[in-house]
PDB file of C-alpha atoms and ligand atoms in Angstrom:
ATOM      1  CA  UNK A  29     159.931 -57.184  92.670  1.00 65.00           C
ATOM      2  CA  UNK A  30     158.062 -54.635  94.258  1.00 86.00           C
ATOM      3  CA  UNK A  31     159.374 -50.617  95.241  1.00 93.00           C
ATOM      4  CA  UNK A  32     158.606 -51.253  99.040  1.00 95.00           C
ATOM      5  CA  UNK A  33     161.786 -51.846 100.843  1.00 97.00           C
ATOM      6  CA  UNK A  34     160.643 -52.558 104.303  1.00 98.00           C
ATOM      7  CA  UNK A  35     163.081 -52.822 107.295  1.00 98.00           C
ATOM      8  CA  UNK A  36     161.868 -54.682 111.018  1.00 98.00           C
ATOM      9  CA  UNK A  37     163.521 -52.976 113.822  1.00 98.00           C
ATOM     10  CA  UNK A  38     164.025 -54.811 116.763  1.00 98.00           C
ATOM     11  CA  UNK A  39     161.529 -53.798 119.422  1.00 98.00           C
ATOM     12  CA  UNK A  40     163.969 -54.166 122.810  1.00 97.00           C
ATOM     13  CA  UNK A  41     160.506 -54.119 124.727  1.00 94.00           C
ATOM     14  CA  UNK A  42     160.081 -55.098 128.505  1.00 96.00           C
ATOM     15  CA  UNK A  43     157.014 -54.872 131.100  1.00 97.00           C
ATOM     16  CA  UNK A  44     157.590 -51.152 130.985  1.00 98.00           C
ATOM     17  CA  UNK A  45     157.137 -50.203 127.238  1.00 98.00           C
ATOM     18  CA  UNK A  46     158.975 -50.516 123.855  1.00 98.00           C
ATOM     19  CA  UNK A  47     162.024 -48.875 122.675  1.00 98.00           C
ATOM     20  CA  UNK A  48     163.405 -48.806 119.607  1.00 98.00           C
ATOM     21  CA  UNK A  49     167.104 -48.090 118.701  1.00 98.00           C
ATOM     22  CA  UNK A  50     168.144 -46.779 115.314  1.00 98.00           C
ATOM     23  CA  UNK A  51     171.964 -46.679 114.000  1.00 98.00           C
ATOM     24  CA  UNK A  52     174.138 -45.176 111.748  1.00 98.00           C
ATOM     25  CA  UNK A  53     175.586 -48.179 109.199  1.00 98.00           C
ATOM     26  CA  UNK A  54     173.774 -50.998 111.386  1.00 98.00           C
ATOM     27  CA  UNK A  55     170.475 -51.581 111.457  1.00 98.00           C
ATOM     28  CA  UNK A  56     170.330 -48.455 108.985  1.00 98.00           C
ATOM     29  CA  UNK A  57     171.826 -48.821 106.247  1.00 98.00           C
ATOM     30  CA  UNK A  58     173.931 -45.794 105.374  1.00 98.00           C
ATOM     31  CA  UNK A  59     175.026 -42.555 108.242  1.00 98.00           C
ATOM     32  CA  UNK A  60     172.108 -40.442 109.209  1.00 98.00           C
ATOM     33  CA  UNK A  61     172.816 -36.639 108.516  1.00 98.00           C
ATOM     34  CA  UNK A  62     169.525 -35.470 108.956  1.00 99.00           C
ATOM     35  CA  UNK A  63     166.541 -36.397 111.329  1.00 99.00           C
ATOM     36  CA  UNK A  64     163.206 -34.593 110.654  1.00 98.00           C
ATOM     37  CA  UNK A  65     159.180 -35.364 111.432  1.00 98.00           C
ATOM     38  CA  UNK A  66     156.143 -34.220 109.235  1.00 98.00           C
ATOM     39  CA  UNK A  67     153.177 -34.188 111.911  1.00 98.00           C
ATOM     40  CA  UNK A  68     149.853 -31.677 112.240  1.00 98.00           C
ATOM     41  CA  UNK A  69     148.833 -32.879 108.516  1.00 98.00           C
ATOM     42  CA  UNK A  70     144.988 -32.300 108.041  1.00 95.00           C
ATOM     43  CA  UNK A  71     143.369 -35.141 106.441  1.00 91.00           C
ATOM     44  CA  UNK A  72     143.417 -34.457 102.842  1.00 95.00           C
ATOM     45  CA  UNK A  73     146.666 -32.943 102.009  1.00 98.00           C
ATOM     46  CA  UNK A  74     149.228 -34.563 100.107  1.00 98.00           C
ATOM     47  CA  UNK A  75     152.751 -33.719 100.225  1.00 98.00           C
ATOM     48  CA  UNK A  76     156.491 -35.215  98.920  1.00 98.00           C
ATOM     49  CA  UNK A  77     155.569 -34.434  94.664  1.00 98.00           C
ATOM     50  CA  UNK A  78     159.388 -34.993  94.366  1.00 98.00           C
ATOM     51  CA  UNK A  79     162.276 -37.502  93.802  1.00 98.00           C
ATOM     52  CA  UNK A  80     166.064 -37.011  95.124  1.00 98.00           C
ATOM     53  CA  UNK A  81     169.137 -37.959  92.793  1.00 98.00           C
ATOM     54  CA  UNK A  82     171.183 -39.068  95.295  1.00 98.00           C
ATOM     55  CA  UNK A  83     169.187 -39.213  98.397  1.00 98.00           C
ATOM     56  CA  UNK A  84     168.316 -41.653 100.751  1.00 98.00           C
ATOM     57  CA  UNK A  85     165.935 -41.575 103.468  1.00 98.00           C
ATOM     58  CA  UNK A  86     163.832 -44.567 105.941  1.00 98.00           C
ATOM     59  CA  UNK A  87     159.951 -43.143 106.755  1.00 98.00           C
ATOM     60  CA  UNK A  88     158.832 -44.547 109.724  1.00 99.00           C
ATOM     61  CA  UNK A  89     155.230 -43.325 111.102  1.00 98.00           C
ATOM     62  CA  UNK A  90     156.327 -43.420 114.888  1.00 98.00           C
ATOM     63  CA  UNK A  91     152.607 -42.574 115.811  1.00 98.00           C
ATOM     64  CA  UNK A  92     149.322 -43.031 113.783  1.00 98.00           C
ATOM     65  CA  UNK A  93     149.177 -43.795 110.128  1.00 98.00           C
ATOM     66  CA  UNK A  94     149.692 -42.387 106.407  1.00 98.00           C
ATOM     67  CA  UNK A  95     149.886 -43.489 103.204  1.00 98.00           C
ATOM     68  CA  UNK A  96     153.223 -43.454 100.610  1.00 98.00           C
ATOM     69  CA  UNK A  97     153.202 -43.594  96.688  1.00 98.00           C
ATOM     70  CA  UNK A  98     156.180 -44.751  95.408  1.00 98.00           C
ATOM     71  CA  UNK A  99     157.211 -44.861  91.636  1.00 98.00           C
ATOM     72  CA  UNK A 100     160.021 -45.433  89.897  1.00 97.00           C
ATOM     73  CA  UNK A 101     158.960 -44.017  86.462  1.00 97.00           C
ATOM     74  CA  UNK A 102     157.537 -47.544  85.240  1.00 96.00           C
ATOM     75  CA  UNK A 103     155.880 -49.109  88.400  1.00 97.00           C
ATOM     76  CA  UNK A 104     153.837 -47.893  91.342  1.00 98.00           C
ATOM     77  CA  UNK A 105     153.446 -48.545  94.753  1.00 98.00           C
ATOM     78  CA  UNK A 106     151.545 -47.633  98.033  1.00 98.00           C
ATOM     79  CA  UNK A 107     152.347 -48.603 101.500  1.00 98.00           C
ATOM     80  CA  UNK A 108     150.174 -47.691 104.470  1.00 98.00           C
ATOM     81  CA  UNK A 109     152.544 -46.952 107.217  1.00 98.00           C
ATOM     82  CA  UNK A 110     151.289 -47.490 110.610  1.00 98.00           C
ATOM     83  CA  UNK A 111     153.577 -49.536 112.974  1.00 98.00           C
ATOM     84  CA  UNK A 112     156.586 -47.839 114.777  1.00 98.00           C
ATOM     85  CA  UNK A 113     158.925 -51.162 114.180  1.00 98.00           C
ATOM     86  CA  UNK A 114     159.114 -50.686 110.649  1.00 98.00           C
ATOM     87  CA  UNK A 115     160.794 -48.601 108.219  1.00 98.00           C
ATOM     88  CA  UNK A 116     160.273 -47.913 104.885  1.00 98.00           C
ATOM     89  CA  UNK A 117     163.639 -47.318 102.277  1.00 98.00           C
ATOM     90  CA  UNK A 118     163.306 -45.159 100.062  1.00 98.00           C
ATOM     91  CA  UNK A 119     166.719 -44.757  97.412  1.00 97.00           C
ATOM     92  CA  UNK A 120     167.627 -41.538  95.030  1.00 97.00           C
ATOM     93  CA  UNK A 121     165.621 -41.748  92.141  1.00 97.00           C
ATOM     94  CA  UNK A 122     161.836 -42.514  93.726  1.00 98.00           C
ATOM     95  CA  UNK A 123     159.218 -40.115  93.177  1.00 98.00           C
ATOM     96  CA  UNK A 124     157.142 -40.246  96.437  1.00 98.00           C
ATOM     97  CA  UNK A 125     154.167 -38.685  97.871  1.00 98.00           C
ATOM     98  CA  UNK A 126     152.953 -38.786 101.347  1.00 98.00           C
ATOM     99  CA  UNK A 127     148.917 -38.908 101.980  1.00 98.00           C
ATOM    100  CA  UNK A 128     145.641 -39.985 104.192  1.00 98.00           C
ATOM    101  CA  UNK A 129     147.773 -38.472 107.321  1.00 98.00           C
ATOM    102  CA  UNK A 130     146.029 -39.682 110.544  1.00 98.00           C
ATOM    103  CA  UNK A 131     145.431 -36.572 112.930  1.00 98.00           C
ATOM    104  CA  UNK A 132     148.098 -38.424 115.345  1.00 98.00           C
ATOM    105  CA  UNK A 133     150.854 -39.178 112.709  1.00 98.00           C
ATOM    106  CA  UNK A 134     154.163 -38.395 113.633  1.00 98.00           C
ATOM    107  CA  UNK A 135     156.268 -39.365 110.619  1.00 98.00           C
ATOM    108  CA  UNK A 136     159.688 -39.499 111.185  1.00 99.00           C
ATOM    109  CA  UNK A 137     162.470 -39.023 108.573  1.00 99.00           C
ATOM    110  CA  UNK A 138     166.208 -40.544 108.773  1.00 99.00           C
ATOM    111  CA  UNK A 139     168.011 -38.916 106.037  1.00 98.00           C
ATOM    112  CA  UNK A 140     172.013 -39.628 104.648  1.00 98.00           C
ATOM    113  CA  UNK A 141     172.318 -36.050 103.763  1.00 98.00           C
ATOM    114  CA  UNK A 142     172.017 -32.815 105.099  1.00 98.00           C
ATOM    115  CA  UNK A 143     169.244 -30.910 103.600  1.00 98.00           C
ATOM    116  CA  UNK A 144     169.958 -29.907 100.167  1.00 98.00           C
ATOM    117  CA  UNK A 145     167.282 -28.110  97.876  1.00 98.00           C
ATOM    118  CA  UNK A 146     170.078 -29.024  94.661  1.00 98.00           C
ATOM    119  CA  UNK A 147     169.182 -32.655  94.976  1.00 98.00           C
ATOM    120  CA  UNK A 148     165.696 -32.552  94.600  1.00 98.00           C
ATOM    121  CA  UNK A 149     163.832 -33.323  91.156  1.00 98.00           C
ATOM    122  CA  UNK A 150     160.133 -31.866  91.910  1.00 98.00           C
ATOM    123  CA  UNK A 151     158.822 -31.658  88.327  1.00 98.00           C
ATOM    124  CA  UNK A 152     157.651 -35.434  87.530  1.00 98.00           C
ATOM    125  CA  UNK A 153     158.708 -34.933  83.241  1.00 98.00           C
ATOM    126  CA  UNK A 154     162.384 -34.421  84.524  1.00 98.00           C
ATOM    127  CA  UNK A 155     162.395 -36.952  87.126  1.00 98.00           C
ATOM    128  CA  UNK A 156     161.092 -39.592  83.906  1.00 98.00           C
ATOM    129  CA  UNK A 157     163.657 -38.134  82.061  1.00 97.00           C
ATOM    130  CA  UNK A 158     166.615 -38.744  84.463  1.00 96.00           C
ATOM    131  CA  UNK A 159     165.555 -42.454  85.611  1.00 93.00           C
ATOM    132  CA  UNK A 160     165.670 -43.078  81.240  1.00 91.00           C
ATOM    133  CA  UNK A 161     169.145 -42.331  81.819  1.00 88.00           C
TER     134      UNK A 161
HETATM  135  P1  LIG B  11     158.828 -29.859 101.778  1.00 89.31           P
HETATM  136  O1  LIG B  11     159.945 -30.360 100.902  1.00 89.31           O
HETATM  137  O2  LIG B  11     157.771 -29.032 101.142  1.00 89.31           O
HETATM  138  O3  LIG B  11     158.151 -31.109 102.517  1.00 89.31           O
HETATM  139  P2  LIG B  11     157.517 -32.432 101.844  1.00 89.31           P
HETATM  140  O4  LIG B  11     158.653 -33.246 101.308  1.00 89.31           O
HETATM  141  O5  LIG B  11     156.813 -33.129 102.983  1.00 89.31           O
HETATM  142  O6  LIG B  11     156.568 -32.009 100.766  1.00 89.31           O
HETATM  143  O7  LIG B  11     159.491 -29.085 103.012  1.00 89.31           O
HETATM  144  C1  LIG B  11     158.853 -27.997 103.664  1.00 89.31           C
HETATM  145  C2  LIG B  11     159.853 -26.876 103.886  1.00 89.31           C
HETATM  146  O8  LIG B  11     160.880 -27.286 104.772  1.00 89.31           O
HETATM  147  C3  LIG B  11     160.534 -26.429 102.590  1.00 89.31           C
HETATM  148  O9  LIG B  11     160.633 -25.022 102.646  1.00 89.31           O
HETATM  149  C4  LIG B  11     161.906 -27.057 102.667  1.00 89.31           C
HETATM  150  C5  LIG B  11     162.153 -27.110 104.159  1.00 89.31           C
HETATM  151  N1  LIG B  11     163.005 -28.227 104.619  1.00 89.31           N
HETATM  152  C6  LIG B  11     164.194 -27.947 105.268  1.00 89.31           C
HETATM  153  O10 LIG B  11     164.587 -26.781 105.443  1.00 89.31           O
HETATM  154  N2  LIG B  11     164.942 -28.979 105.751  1.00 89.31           N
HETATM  155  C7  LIG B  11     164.561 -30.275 105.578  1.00 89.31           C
HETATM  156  O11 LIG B  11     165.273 -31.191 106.027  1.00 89.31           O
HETATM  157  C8  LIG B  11     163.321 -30.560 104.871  1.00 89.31           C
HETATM  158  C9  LIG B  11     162.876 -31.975 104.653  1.00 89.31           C
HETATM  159  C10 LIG B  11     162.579 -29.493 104.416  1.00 89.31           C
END
């Protein structure tokens, strides 16, 4: 099975536009604590070099395009984010890295925790390490 969770939001569109509604425990799957949005990347910077132990987010490039690596210690995967209707799950335990911003990309962040620096694994040996266990 592959790393790539992917999750279709319904698109409650009409002849004026698109709009998207995202909730706590329904069509996401756990309480959002935490909302934040990566934009202004420059082309070739790469960002993310980190897993969380408990952590769990959905990435969803509202505007333009990037790139995730996702890796679970055995198995990679990359997923080109570009559509606002879908999210991307990502669990405790993934290292990921976010690239090949597009100079519009807004990528949004839904988050169940509030930020906490004591849940982050950023050096890739110890993150190996703990998914062994
Ligand atoms: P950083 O973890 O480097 O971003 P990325 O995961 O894209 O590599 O975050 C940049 C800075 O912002 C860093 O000092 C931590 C801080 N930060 C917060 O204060 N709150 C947050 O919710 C996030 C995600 C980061």
């Amino acid at each position: 099975m592959g790393l790539a969770k992917m999750i279709q939001f319904n698109v409650l569109g009409d002849e004026r536009g698109q709009l998207i509604s995202l909730e706590s425990n329904k069509n996401v799957p756990f309480a959002i604590n935490r909302i934040y949005y990566i934009y202004g990347v420059e082309l070739d910077v790469r960002r993310g070099f980190h897993a969380h132990k408990k952590l769990e987010q959905i990435l969803i490039c509202t505007s333009g395009s990037c790139n995730v690596l996702l890796d679970d210690g055995i198995k990679k995967q990359v997923v080109r984010l570009d559509n606002p209707t879908i999210g991307l799950f990502v669990g405790g335990l993934i290292w990921h890295e976010m690239y090949d911003f597009s100079p519009e990309c807004v990528l949004m962040v839904l988050a169940s925790e509030h930020y906490d620096e004591a849940d982050y694994i950023h050096d890739y040996e110890r993150f190996l390490k703990e998914e062994r266990q």
